[in-house]
Amino acid sequence: QEWESFEDYLESIPEWEKELIGDNKAEKGGLDTILELLVTTDGHRSIFGASDGGLRKRRREYGSQGWLIATYNAQVLWRGSASAPGIPNSSYRAEGYGMMGFLRMIFHIMLYHKIRIPESEMERKIVFFTDSQSLINKQIQLHSYEDWYAAIHTWPHADVLMQLRSAE
Protein backbone atom coordinates (compact mmCIF):
# COMPACT_ATOMS: atom_id res chain seq x y z
CA GLN A 1 0.00 0.00 0.00
CA GLU A 2 1.13 3.54 -0.71
CA TRP A 3 0.77 6.29 1.88
CA GLU A 4 0.99 10.01 1.28
CA SER A 5 3.28 10.57 4.24
CA PHE A 6 5.08 8.85 7.06
CA GLU A 7 2.43 10.21 9.43
CA ASP A 8 -0.29 8.51 7.33
CA TYR A 9 1.74 5.31 7.43
CA LEU A 10 1.95 5.50 11.26
CA GLU A 11 -1.84 5.75 11.39
CA SER A 12 -2.03 2.39 9.60
CA ILE A 13 0.16 0.38 11.99
CA PRO A 14 -1.47 -2.00 14.48
CA GLU A 15 -3.04 -0.46 17.57
CA TRP A 16 -0.56 -2.12 19.95
CA GLU A 17 2.32 -0.39 18.17
CA LYS A 18 0.54 2.96 18.22
CA GLU A 19 0.10 2.56 21.96
CA LEU A 20 3.74 1.59 22.42
CA ILE A 21 5.09 4.48 20.35
CA GLY A 22 2.56 6.71 22.07
CA ASP A 23 2.25 10.43 21.64
CA ASN A 24 5.21 11.24 19.47
CA LYS A 25 6.55 14.26 17.70
CA ALA A 26 9.35 14.92 15.27
CA GLU A 27 11.33 18.05 15.92
CA LYS A 28 11.87 20.41 12.99
CA GLY A 29 14.09 18.62 10.48
CA GLY A 30 14.16 15.56 12.73
CA LEU A 31 13.04 12.96 10.23
CA ASP A 32 15.39 14.24 7.51
CA THR A 33 18.29 14.13 9.94
CA ILE A 34 17.41 10.61 11.11
CA LEU A 35 17.28 9.40 7.50
CA GLU A 36 20.60 11.06 6.73
CA LEU A 37 22.24 9.47 9.78
CA LEU A 38 20.85 6.03 8.92
CA VAL A 39 22.19 6.01 5.36
CA THR A 40 25.46 7.90 5.71
CA THR A 41 28.71 6.00 5.46
CA ASP A 42 30.62 8.62 7.48
CA GLY A 43 32.34 7.22 10.53
CA HIS A 44 30.93 8.92 13.61
CA ARG A 45 27.39 9.53 12.39
CA SER A 46 25.34 7.47 14.79
CA ILE A 47 21.82 7.85 16.06
CA PHE A 48 21.43 7.99 19.80
CA GLY A 49 18.37 6.74 21.58
CA ALA A 50 17.35 6.95 25.18
CA SER A 51 14.35 5.96 27.23
CA ASP A 52 13.08 6.18 30.72
CA GLY A 53 10.21 4.66 32.57
CA GLY A 54 8.64 4.92 35.94
CA LEU A 55 5.81 3.82 38.15
CA ARG A 56 3.37 6.20 39.77
CA LYS A 57 1.37 5.16 42.75
CA ARG A 58 -2.00 6.78 43.17
CA ARG A 59 -5.25 4.95 43.54
CA ARG A 60 -3.82 2.33 41.20
CA GLU A 61 -0.30 1.76 40.07
CA TYR A 62 0.44 2.68 36.50
CA GLY A 63 3.61 2.91 34.51
CA SER A 64 4.68 5.51 32.02
CA GLN A 65 7.54 5.62 29.58
CA GLY A 66 9.24 8.00 27.23
CA TRP A 67 11.88 7.74 24.56
CA LEU A 68 13.82 9.97 22.21
CA ILE A 69 15.99 9.85 19.13
CA ALA A 70 18.92 12.28 19.07
CA THR A 71 22.27 13.12 17.50
CA TYR A 72 25.67 12.64 19.14
CA ASN A 73 25.58 16.24 20.37
CA ALA A 74 22.17 15.75 22.05
CA GLN A 75 20.02 17.44 19.42
CA VAL A 76 16.63 15.76 19.89
CA LEU A 77 15.15 14.66 16.57
CA TRP A 78 12.03 12.79 17.69
CA ARG A 79 10.38 12.04 21.02
CA GLY A 80 7.52 9.98 22.33
CA SER A 81 5.78 8.98 25.52
CA ALA A 82 3.09 6.52 26.51
CA SER A 83 1.75 4.36 29.27
CA ALA A 84 3.43 1.12 30.25
CA PRO A 85 0.66 -1.38 31.06
CA GLY A 86 0.95 -4.76 32.68
CA ILE A 87 0.50 -6.58 35.93
CA PRO A 88 2.36 -6.50 38.17
CA ASN A 89 3.57 -3.13 37.05
CA SER A 90 6.97 -1.80 38.00
CA SER A 91 9.52 0.81 37.07
CA TYR A 92 11.56 -2.02 35.50
CA ARG A 93 8.66 -2.92 33.19
CA ALA A 94 8.15 0.74 32.26
CA GLU A 95 11.86 1.05 31.40
CA GLY A 96 11.45 -1.91 29.03
CA TYR A 97 8.41 -0.32 27.41
CA GLY A 98 10.42 2.86 26.76
CA MET A 99 13.11 0.83 25.04
CA MET A 100 10.48 -0.95 22.94
CA GLY A 101 8.84 2.35 21.97
CA PHE A 102 12.18 3.62 20.66
CA LEU A 103 12.90 0.39 18.78
CA ARG A 104 9.47 0.28 17.12
CA MET A 105 9.78 3.90 15.96
CA ILE A 106 13.21 3.24 14.45
CA PHE A 107 11.84 0.05 12.87
CA HIS A 108 8.95 1.92 11.24
CA ILE A 109 11.14 4.75 10.02
CA MET A 110 13.44 2.22 8.38
CA LEU A 111 10.58 0.11 6.99
CA TYR A 112 8.65 3.02 5.50
CA HIS A 113 11.76 4.61 3.99
CA LYS A 114 13.15 1.23 2.85
CA ILE A 115 16.43 1.61 4.75
CA ARG A 116 18.59 -1.41 5.48
CA ILE A 117 21.71 -1.01 7.57
CA PRO A 118 24.50 -3.39 6.48
CA GLU A 119 25.62 -5.80 9.21
CA SER A 120 29.10 -4.27 9.14
CA GLU A 121 27.67 -0.90 10.24
CA MET A 122 25.04 -2.06 12.77
CA GLU A 123 27.09 -1.49 15.91
CA ARG A 124 27.98 2.09 15.16
CA LYS A 125 24.66 3.21 13.72
CA ILE A 126 22.37 3.13 16.75
CA VAL A 127 23.55 3.69 20.31
CA PHE A 128 20.99 3.31 23.06
CA PHE A 129 20.99 4.54 26.65
CA THR A 130 18.91 3.54 29.65
CA ASP A 131 19.42 4.10 33.35
CA SER A 132 18.06 0.65 34.24
CA GLN A 133 21.07 -1.50 35.04
CA SER A 134 18.80 -4.42 35.93
CA LEU A 135 17.19 -4.29 32.47
CA ILE A 136 20.63 -4.22 30.84
CA ASN A 137 21.79 -7.16 32.96
CA LYS A 138 18.72 -9.25 32.07
CA GLN A 139 19.21 -8.52 28.37
CA ILE A 140 22.86 -9.56 28.59
CA GLN A 141 21.78 -12.75 30.36
CA LEU A 142 19.16 -13.53 27.69
CA HIS A 143 21.65 -12.90 24.89
CA SER A 144 24.08 -15.34 26.48
CA TYR A 145 21.68 -18.28 26.01
CA GLU A 146 21.78 -20.21 22.77
CA ASP A 147 18.31 -21.59 23.46
CA TRP A 148 15.66 -20.31 25.81
CA TYR A 149 14.58 -22.72 28.44
CA ALA A 150 11.10 -22.96 29.98
CA ALA A 151 11.98 -21.15 33.22
CA ILE A 152 12.66 -17.91 31.33
CA HIS A 153 8.91 -17.66 30.76
CA THR A 154 8.40 -17.49 34.52
CA TRP A 155 10.68 -14.48 35.00
CA PRO A 156 8.91 -11.28 36.03
CA HIS A 157 8.13 -9.27 32.92
CA ALA A 158 9.32 -12.06 30.61
CA ASP A 159 7.01 -10.74 27.88
CA VAL A 160 8.87 -7.41 27.77
CA LEU A 161 12.30 -9.06 27.99
CA MET A 162 11.55 -11.48 25.16
CA GLN A 163 10.15 -8.71 22.93
CA LEU A 164 13.33 -6.69 23.44
CA ARG A 165 15.49 -9.77 22.79
CA SER A 166 13.70 -10.56 19.54
CA ALA A 167 13.93 -6.93 18.37
CA GLU A 168 17.66 -7.14 17.74
JSON list of C-alpha atoms in Angstrom, two decimals:
[
{"chain": "A", "resi": 1, "resn": "GLN", "atom": "CA", "xyz": [0.00, 0.00, 0.00]},
{"chain": "A", "resi": 2, "resn": "GLU", "atom": "CA", "xyz": [1.13, 3.54, -0.71]},
{"chain": "A", "resi": 3, "resn": "TRP", "atom": "CA", "xyz": [0.77, 6.29, 1.88]},
{"chain": "A", "resi": 4, "resn": "GLU", "atom": "CA", "xyz": [0.99, 10.01, 1.28]},
{"chain": "A", "resi": 5, "resn": "SER", "atom": "CA", "xyz": [3.28, 10.57, 4.24]},
{"chain": "A", "resi": 6, "resn": "PHE", "atom": "CA", "xyz": [5.08, 8.85, 7.06]},
{"chain": "A", "resi": 7, "resn": "GLU", "atom": "CA", "xyz": [2.43, 10.21, 9.43]},
{"chain": "A", "resi": 8, "resn": "ASP", "atom": "CA", "xyz": [-0.29, 8.51, 7.33]},
{"chain": "A", "resi": 9, "resn": "TYR", "atom": "CA", "xyz": [1.74, 5.31, 7.43]},
{"chain": "A", "resi": 10, "resn": "LEU", "atom": "CA", "xyz": [1.95, 5.50, 11.26]},
{"chain": "A", "resi": 11, "resn": "GLU", "atom": "CA", "xyz": [-1.84, 5.75, 11.39]},
{"chain": "A", "resi": 12, "resn": "SER", "atom": "CA", "xyz": [-2.03, 2.39, 9.60]},
{"chain": "A", "resi": 13, "resn": "ILE", "atom": "CA", "xyz": [0.16, 0.38, 11.99]},
{"chain": "A", "resi": 14, "resn": "PRO", "atom": "CA", "xyz": [-1.47, -2.00, 14.48]},
{"chain": "A", "resi": 15, "resn": "GLU", "atom": "CA", "xyz": [-3.04, -0.46, 17.57]},
{"chain": "A", "resi": 16, "resn": "TRP", "atom": "CA", "xyz": [-0.56, -2.12, 19.95]},
{"chain": "A", "resi": 17, "resn": "GLU", "atom": "CA", "xyz": [2.32, -0.39, 18.17]},
{"chain": "A", "resi": 18, "resn": "LYS", "atom": "CA", "xyz": [0.54, 2.96, 18.22]},
{"chain": "A", "resi": 19, "resn": "GLU", "atom": "CA", "xyz": [0.10, 2.56, 21.96]},
{"chain": "A", "resi": 20, "resn": "LEU", "atom": "CA", "xyz": [3.74, 1.59, 22.42]},
{"chain": "A", "resi": 21, "resn": "ILE", "atom": "CA", "xyz": [5.09, 4.48, 20.35]},
{"chain": "A", "resi": 22, "resn": "GLY", "atom": "CA", "xyz": [2.56, 6.71, 22.07]},
{"chain": "A", "resi": 23, "resn": "ASP", "atom": "CA", "xyz": [2.25, 10.43, 21.64]},
{"chain": "A", "resi": 24, "resn": "ASN", "atom": "CA", "xyz": [5.21, 11.24, 19.47]},
{"chain": "A", "resi": 25, "resn": "LYS", "atom": "CA", "xyz": [6.55, 14.26, 17.70]},
{"chain": "A", "resi": 26, "resn": "ALA", "atom": "CA", "xyz": [9.35, 14.92, 15.27]},
{"chain": "A", "resi": 27, "resn": "GLU", "atom": "CA", "xyz": [11.33, 18.05, 15.92]},
{"chain": "A", "resi": 28, "resn": "LYS", "atom": "CA", "xyz": [11.87, 20.41, 12.99]},
{"chain": "A", "resi": 29, "resn": "GLY", "atom": "CA", "xyz": [14.09, 18.62, 10.48]},
{"chain": "A", "resi": 30, "resn": "GLY", "atom": "CA", "xyz": [14.16, 15.56, 12.73]},
{"chain": "A", "resi": 31, "resn": "LEU", "atom": "CA", "xyz": [13.04, 12.96, 10.23]},
{"chain": "A", "resi": 32, "resn": "ASP", "atom": "CA", "xyz": [15.39, 14.24, 7.51]},
{"chain": "A", "resi": 33, "resn": "THR", "atom": "CA", "xyz": [18.29, 14.13, 9.94]},
{"chain": "A", "resi": 34, "resn": "ILE", "atom": "CA", "xyz": [17.41, 10.61, 11.11]},
{"chain": "A", "resi": 35, "resn": "LEU", "atom": "CA", "xyz": [17.28, 9.40, 7.50]},
{"chain": "A", "resi": 36, "resn": "GLU", "atom": "CA", "xyz": [20.60, 11.06, 6.73]},
{"chain": "A", "resi": 37, "resn": "LEU", "atom": "CA", "xyz": [22.24, 9.47, 9.78]},
{"chain": "A", "resi": 38, "resn": "LEU", "atom": "CA", "xyz": [20.85, 6.03, 8.92]},
{"chain": "A", "resi": 39, "resn": "VAL", "atom": "CA", "xyz": [22.19, 6.01, 5.36]},
{"chain": "A", "resi": 40, "resn": "THR", "atom": "CA", "xyz": [25.46, 7.90, 5.71]},
{"chain": "A", "resi": 41, "resn": "THR", "atom": "CA", "xyz": [28.71, 6.00, 5.46]},
{"chain": "A", "resi": 42, "resn": "ASP", "atom": "CA", "xyz": [30.62, 8.62, 7.48]},
{"chain": "A", "resi": 43, "resn": "GLY", "atom": "CA", "xyz": [32.34, 7.22, 10.53]},
{"chain": "A", "resi": 44, "resn": "HIS", "atom": "CA", "xyz": [30.93, 8.92, 13.61]},
{"chain": "A", "resi": 45, "resn": "ARG", "atom": "CA", "xyz": [27.39, 9.53, 12.39]},
{"chain": "A", "resi": 46, "resn": "SER", "atom": "CA", "xyz": [25.34, 7.47, 14.79]},
{"chain": "A", "resi": 47, "resn": "ILE", "atom": "CA", "xyz": [21.82, 7.85, 16.06]},
{"chain": "A", "resi": 48, "resn": "PHE", "atom": "CA", "xyz": [21.43, 7.99, 19.80]},
{"chain": "A", "resi": 49, "resn": "GLY", "atom": "CA", "xyz": [18.37, 6.74, 21.58]},
{"chain": "A", "resi": 50, "resn": "ALA", "atom": "CA", "xyz": [17.35, 6.95, 25.18]},
{"chain": "A", "resi": 51, "resn": "SER", "atom": "CA", "xyz": [14.35, 5.96, 27.23]},
{"chain": "A", "resi": 52, "resn": "ASP", "atom": "CA", "xyz": [13.08, 6.18, 30.72]},
{"chain": "A", "resi": 53, "resn": "GLY", "atom": "CA", "xyz": [10.21, 4.66, 32.57]},
{"chain": "A", "resi": 54, "resn": "GLY", "atom": "CA", "xyz": [8.64, 4.92, 35.94]},
{"chain": "A", "resi": 55, "resn": "LEU", "atom": "CA", "xyz": [5.81, 3.82, 38.15]},
{"chain": "A", "resi": 56, "resn": "ARG", "atom": "CA", "xyz": [3.37, 6.20, 39.77]},
{"chain": "A", "resi": 57, "resn": "LYS", "atom": "CA", "xyz": [1.37, 5.16, 42.75]},
{"chain": "A", "resi": 58, "resn": "ARG", "atom": "CA", "xyz": [-2.00, 6.78, 43.17]},
{"chain": "A", "resi": 59, "resn": "ARG", "atom": "CA", "xyz": [-5.25, 4.95, 43.54]},
{"chain": "A", "resi": 60, "resn": "ARG", "atom": "CA", "xyz": [-3.82, 2.33, 41.20]},
{"chain": "A", "resi": 61, "resn": "GLU", "atom": "CA", "xyz": [-0.30, 1.76, 40.07]},
{"chain": "A", "resi": 62, "resn": "TYR", "atom": "CA", "xyz": [0.44, 2.68, 36.50]},
{"chain": "A", "resi": 63, "resn": "GLY", "atom": "CA", "xyz": [3.61, 2.91, 34.51]},
{"chain": "A", "resi": 64, "resn": "SER", "atom": "CA", "xyz": [4.68, 5.51, 32.02]},
{"chain": "A", "resi": 65, "resn": "GLN", "atom": "CA", "xyz": [7.54, 5.62, 29.58]},
{"chain": "A", "resi": 66, "resn": "GLY", "atom": "CA", "xyz": [9.24, 8.00, 27.23]},
{"chain": "A", "resi": 67, "resn": "TRP", "atom": "CA", "xyz": [11.88, 7.74, 24.56]},
{"chain": "A", "resi": 68, "resn": "LEU", "atom": "CA", "xyz": [13.82, 9.97, 22.21]},
{"chain": "A", "resi": 69, "resn": "ILE", "atom": "CA", "xyz": [15.99, 9.85, 19.13]},
{"chain": "A", "resi": 70, "resn": "ALA", "atom": "CA", "xyz": [18.92, 12.28, 19.07]},
{"chain": "A", "resi": 71, "resn": "THR", "atom": "CA", "xyz": [22.27, 13.12, 17.50]},
{"chain": "A", "resi": 72, "resn": "TYR", "atom": "CA", "xyz": [25.67, 12.64, 19.14]},
{"chain": "A", "resi": 73, "resn": "ASN", "atom": "CA", "xyz": [25.58, 16.24, 20.37]},
{"chain": "A", "resi": 74, "resn": "ALA", "atom": "CA", "xyz": [22.17, 15.75, 22.05]},
{"chain": "A", "resi": 75, "resn": "GLN", "atom": "CA", "xyz": [20.02, 17.44, 19.42]},
{"chain": "A", "resi": 76, "resn": "VAL", "atom": "CA", "xyz": [16.63, 15.76, 19.89]},
{"chain": "A", "resi": 77, "resn": "LEU", "atom": "CA", "xyz": [15.15, 14.66, 16.57]},
{"chain": "A", "resi": 78, "resn": "TRP", "atom": "CA", "xyz": [12.03, 12.79, 17.69]},
{"chain": "A", "resi": 79, "resn": "ARG", "atom": "CA", "xyz": [10.38, 12.04, 21.02]},
{"chain": "A", "resi": 80, "resn": "GLY", "atom": "CA", "xyz": [7.52, 9.98, 22.33]},
{"chain": "A", "resi": 81, "resn": "SER", "atom": "CA", "xyz": [5.78, 8.98, 25.52]},
{"chain": "A", "resi": 82, "resn": "ALA", "atom": "CA", "xyz": [3.09, 6.52, 26.51]},
{"chain": "A", "resi": 83, "resn": "SER", "atom": "CA", "xyz": [1.75, 4.36, 29.27]},
{"chain": "A", "resi": 84, "resn": "ALA", "atom": "CA", "xyz": [3.43, 1.12, 30.25]},
{"chain": "A", "resi": 85, "resn": "PRO", "atom": "CA", "xyz": [0.66, -1.38, 31.06]},
{"chain": "A", "resi": 86, "resn": "GLY", "atom": "CA", "xyz": [0.95, -4.76, 32.68]},
{"chain": "A", "resi": 87, "resn": "ILE", "atom": "CA", "xyz": [0.50, -6.58, 35.93]},
{"chain": "A", "resi": 88, "resn": "PRO", "atom": "CA", "xyz": [2.36, -6.50, 38.17]},
{"chain": "A", "resi": 89, "resn": "ASN", "atom": "CA", "xyz": [3.57, -3.13, 37.05]},
{"chain": "A", "resi": 90, "resn": "SER", "atom": "CA", "xyz": [6.97, -1.80, 38.00]},
{"chain": "A", "resi": 91, "resn": "SER", "atom": "CA", "xyz": [9.52, 0.81, 37.07]},
{"chain": "A", "resi": 92, "resn": "TYR", "atom": "CA", "xyz": [11.56, -2.02, 35.50]},
{"chain": "A", "resi": 93, "resn": "ARG", "atom": "CA", "xyz": [8.66, -2.92, 33.19]},
{"chain": "A", "resi": 94, "resn": "ALA", "atom": "CA", "xyz": [8.15, 0.74, 32.26]},
{"chain": "A", "resi": 95, "resn": "GLU", "atom": "CA", "xyz": [11.86, 1.05, 31.40]},
{"chain": "A", "resi": 96, "resn": "GLY", "atom": "CA", "xyz": [11.45, -1.91, 29.03]},
{"chain": "A", "resi": 97, "resn": "TYR", "atom": "CA", "xyz": [8.41, -0.32, 27.41]},
{"chain": "A", "resi": 98, "resn": "GLY", "atom": "CA", "xyz": [10.42, 2.86, 26.76]},
{"chain": "A", "resi": 99, "resn": "MET", "atom": "CA", "xyz": [13.11, 0.83, 25.04]},
{"chain": "A", "resi": 100, "resn": "MET", "atom": "CA", "xyz": [10.48, -0.95, 22.94]},
{"chain": "A", "resi": 101, "resn": "GLY", "atom": "CA", "xyz": [8.84, 2.35, 21.97]},
{"chain": "A", "resi": 102, "resn": "PHE", "atom": "CA", "xyz": [12.18, 3.62, 20.66]},
{"chain": "A", "resi": 103, "resn": "LEU", "atom": "CA", "xyz": [12.90, 0.39, 18.78]},
{"chain": "A", "resi": 104, "resn": "ARG", "atom": "CA", "xyz": [9.47, 0.28, 17.12]},
{"chain": "A", "resi": 105, "resn": "MET", "atom": "CA", "xyz": [9.78, 3.90, 15.96]},
{"chain": "A", "resi": 106, "resn": "ILE", "atom": "CA", "xyz": [13.21, 3.24, 14.45]},
{"chain": "A", "resi": 107, "resn": "PHE", "atom": "CA", "xyz": [11.84, 0.05, 12.87]},
{"chain": "A", "resi": 108, "resn": "HIS", "atom": "CA", "xyz": [8.95, 1.92, 11.24]},
{"chain": "A", "resi": 109, "resn": "ILE", "atom": "CA", "xyz": [11.14, 4.75, 10.02]},
{"chain": "A", "resi": 110, "resn": "MET", "atom": "CA", "xyz": [13.44, 2.22, 8.38]},
{"chain": "A", "resi": 111, "resn": "LEU", "atom": "CA", "xyz": [10.58, 0.11, 6.99]},
{"chain": "A", "resi": 112, "resn": "TYR", "atom": "CA", "xyz": [8.65, 3.02, 5.50]},
{"chain": "A", "resi": 113, "resn": "HIS", "atom": "CA", "xyz": [11.76, 4.61, 3.99]},
{"chain": "A", "resi": 114, "resn": "LYS", "atom": "CA", "xyz": [13.15, 1.23, 2.85]},
{"chain": "A", "resi": 115, "resn": "ILE", "atom": "CA", "xyz": [16.43, 1.61, 4.75]},
{"chain": "A", "resi": 116, "resn": "ARG", "atom": "CA", "xyz": [18.59, -1.41, 5.48]},
{"chain": "A", "resi": 117, "resn": "ILE", "atom": "CA", "xyz": [21.71, -1.01, 7.57]},
{"chain": "A", "resi": 118, "resn": "PRO", "atom": "CA", "xyz": [24.50, -3.39, 6.48]},
{"chain": "A", "resi": 119, "resn": "GLU", "atom": "CA", "xyz": [25.62, -5.80, 9.21]},
{"chain": "A", "resi": 120, "resn": "SER", "atom": "CA", "xyz": [29.10, -4.27, 9.14]},
{"chain": "A", "resi": 121, "resn": "GLU", "atom": "CA", "xyz": [27.67, -0.90, 10.24]},
{"chain": "A", "resi": 122, "resn": "MET", "atom": "CA", "xyz": [25.04, -2.06, 12.77]},
{"chain": "A", "resi": 123, "resn": "GLU", "atom": "CA", "xyz": [27.09, -1.49, 15.91]},
{"chain": "A", "resi": 124, "resn": "ARG", "atom": "CA", "xyz": [27.98, 2.09, 15.16]},
{"chain": "A", "resi": 125, "resn": "LYS", "atom": "CA", "xyz": [24.66, 3.21, 13.72]},
{"chain": "A", "resi": 126, "resn": "ILE", "atom": "CA", "xyz": [22.37, 3.13, 16.75]},
{"chain": "A", "resi": 127, "resn": "VAL", "atom": "CA", "xyz": [23.55, 3.69, 20.31]},
{"chain": "A", "resi": 128, "resn": "PHE", "atom": "CA", "xyz": [20.99, 3.31, 23.06]},
{"chain": "A", "resi": 129, "resn": "PHE", "atom": "CA", "xyz": [20.99, 4.54, 26.65]},
{"chain": "A", "resi": 130, "resn": "THR", "atom": "CA", "xyz": [18.91, 3.54, 29.65]},
{"chain": "A", "resi": 131, "resn": "ASP", "atom": "CA", "xyz": [19.42, 4.10, 33.35]},
{"chain": "A", "resi": 132, "resn": "SER", "atom": "CA", "xyz": [18.06, 0.65, 34.24]},
{"chain": "A", "resi": 133, "resn": "GLN", "atom": "CA", "xyz": [21.07, -1.50, 35.04]},
{"chain": "A", "resi": 134, "resn": "SER", "atom": "CA", "xyz": [18.80, -4.42, 35.93]},
{"chain": "A", "resi": 135, "resn": "LEU", "atom": "CA", "xyz": [17.19, -4.29, 32.47]},
{"chain": "A", "resi": 136, "resn": "ILE", "atom": "CA", "xyz": [20.63, -4.22, 30.84]},
{"chain": "A", "resi": 137, "resn": "ASN", "atom": "CA", "xyz": [21.79, -7.16, 32.96]},
{"chain": "A", "resi": 138, "resn": "LYS", "atom": "CA", "xyz": [18.72, -9.25, 32.07]},
{"chain": "A", "resi": 139, "resn": "GLN", "atom": "CA", "xyz": [19.21, -8.52, 28.37]},
{"chain": "A", "resi": 140, "resn": "ILE", "atom": "CA", "xyz": [22.86, -9.56, 28.59]},
{"chain": "A", "resi": 141, "resn": "GLN", "atom": "CA", "xyz": [21.78, -12.75, 30.36]},
{"chain": "A", "resi": 142, "resn": "LEU", "atom": "CA", "xyz": [19.16, -13.53, 27.69]},
{"chain": "A", "resi": 143, "resn": "HIS", "atom": "CA", "xyz": [21.65, -12.90, 24.89]},
{"chain": "A", "resi": 144, "resn": "SER", "atom": "CA", "xyz": [24.08, -15.34, 26.48]},
{"chain": "A", "resi": 145, "resn": "TYR", "atom": "CA", "xyz": [21.68, -18.28, 26.01]},
{"chain": "A", "resi": 146, "resn": "GLU", "atom": "CA", "xyz": [21.78, -20.21, 22.77]},
{"chain": "A", "resi": 147, "resn": "ASP", "atom": "CA", "xyz": [18.31, -21.59, 23.46]},
{"chain": "A", "resi": 148, "resn": "TRP", "atom": "CA", "xyz": [15.66, -20.31, 25.81]},
{"chain": "A", "resi": 149, "resn": "TYR", "atom": "CA", "xyz": [14.58, -22.72, 28.44]},
{"chain": "A", "resi": 150, "resn": "ALA", "atom": "CA", "xyz": [11.10, -22.96, 29.98]},
{"chain": "A", "resi": 151, "resn": "ALA", "atom": "CA", "xyz": [11.98, -21.15, 33.22]},
{"chain": "A", "resi": 152, "resn": "ILE", "atom": "CA", "xyz": [12.66, -17.91, 31.33]},
{"chain": "A", "resi": 153, "resn": "HIS", "atom": "CA", "xyz": [8.91, -17.66, 30.76]},
{"chain": "A", "resi": 154, "resn": "THR", "atom": "CA", "xyz": [8.40, -17.49, 34.52]},
{"chain": "A", "resi": 155, "resn": "TRP", "atom": "CA", "xyz": [10.68, -14.48, 35.00]},
{"chain": "A", "resi": 156, "resn": "PRO", "atom": "CA", "xyz": [8.91, -11.28, 36.03]},
{"chain": "A", "resi": 157, "resn": "HIS", "atom": "CA", "xyz": [8.13, -9.27, 32.92]},
{"chain": "A", "resi": 158, "resn": "ALA", "atom": "CA", "xyz": [9.32, -12.06, 30.61]},
{"chain": "A", "resi": 159, "resn": "ASP", "atom": "CA", "xyz": [7.01, -10.74, 27.88]},
{"chain": "A", "resi": 160, "resn": "VAL", "atom": "CA", "xyz": [8.87, -7.41, 27.77]},
{"chain": "A", "resi": 161, "resn": "LEU", "atom": "CA", "xyz": [12.30, -9.06, 27.99]},
{"chain": "A", "resi": 162, "resn": "MET", "atom": "CA", "xyz": [11.55, -11.48, 25.16]},
{"chain": "A", "resi": 163, "resn": "GLN", "atom": "CA", "xyz": [10.15, -8.71, 22.93]},
{"chain": "A", "resi": 164, "resn": "LEU", "atom": "CA", "xyz": [13.33, -6.69, 23.44]},
{"chain": "A", "resi": 165, "resn": "ARG", "atom": "CA", "xyz": [15.49, -9.77, 22.79]},
{"chain": "A", "resi": 166, "resn": "SER", "atom": "CA", "xyz": [13.70, -10.56, 19.54]},
{"chain": "A", "resi": 167, "resn": "ALA", "atom": "CA", "xyz": [13.93, -6.93, 18.37]},
{"chain": "A", "resi": 168, "resn": "GLU", "atom": "CA", "xyz": [17.66, -7.14, 17.74]}
]
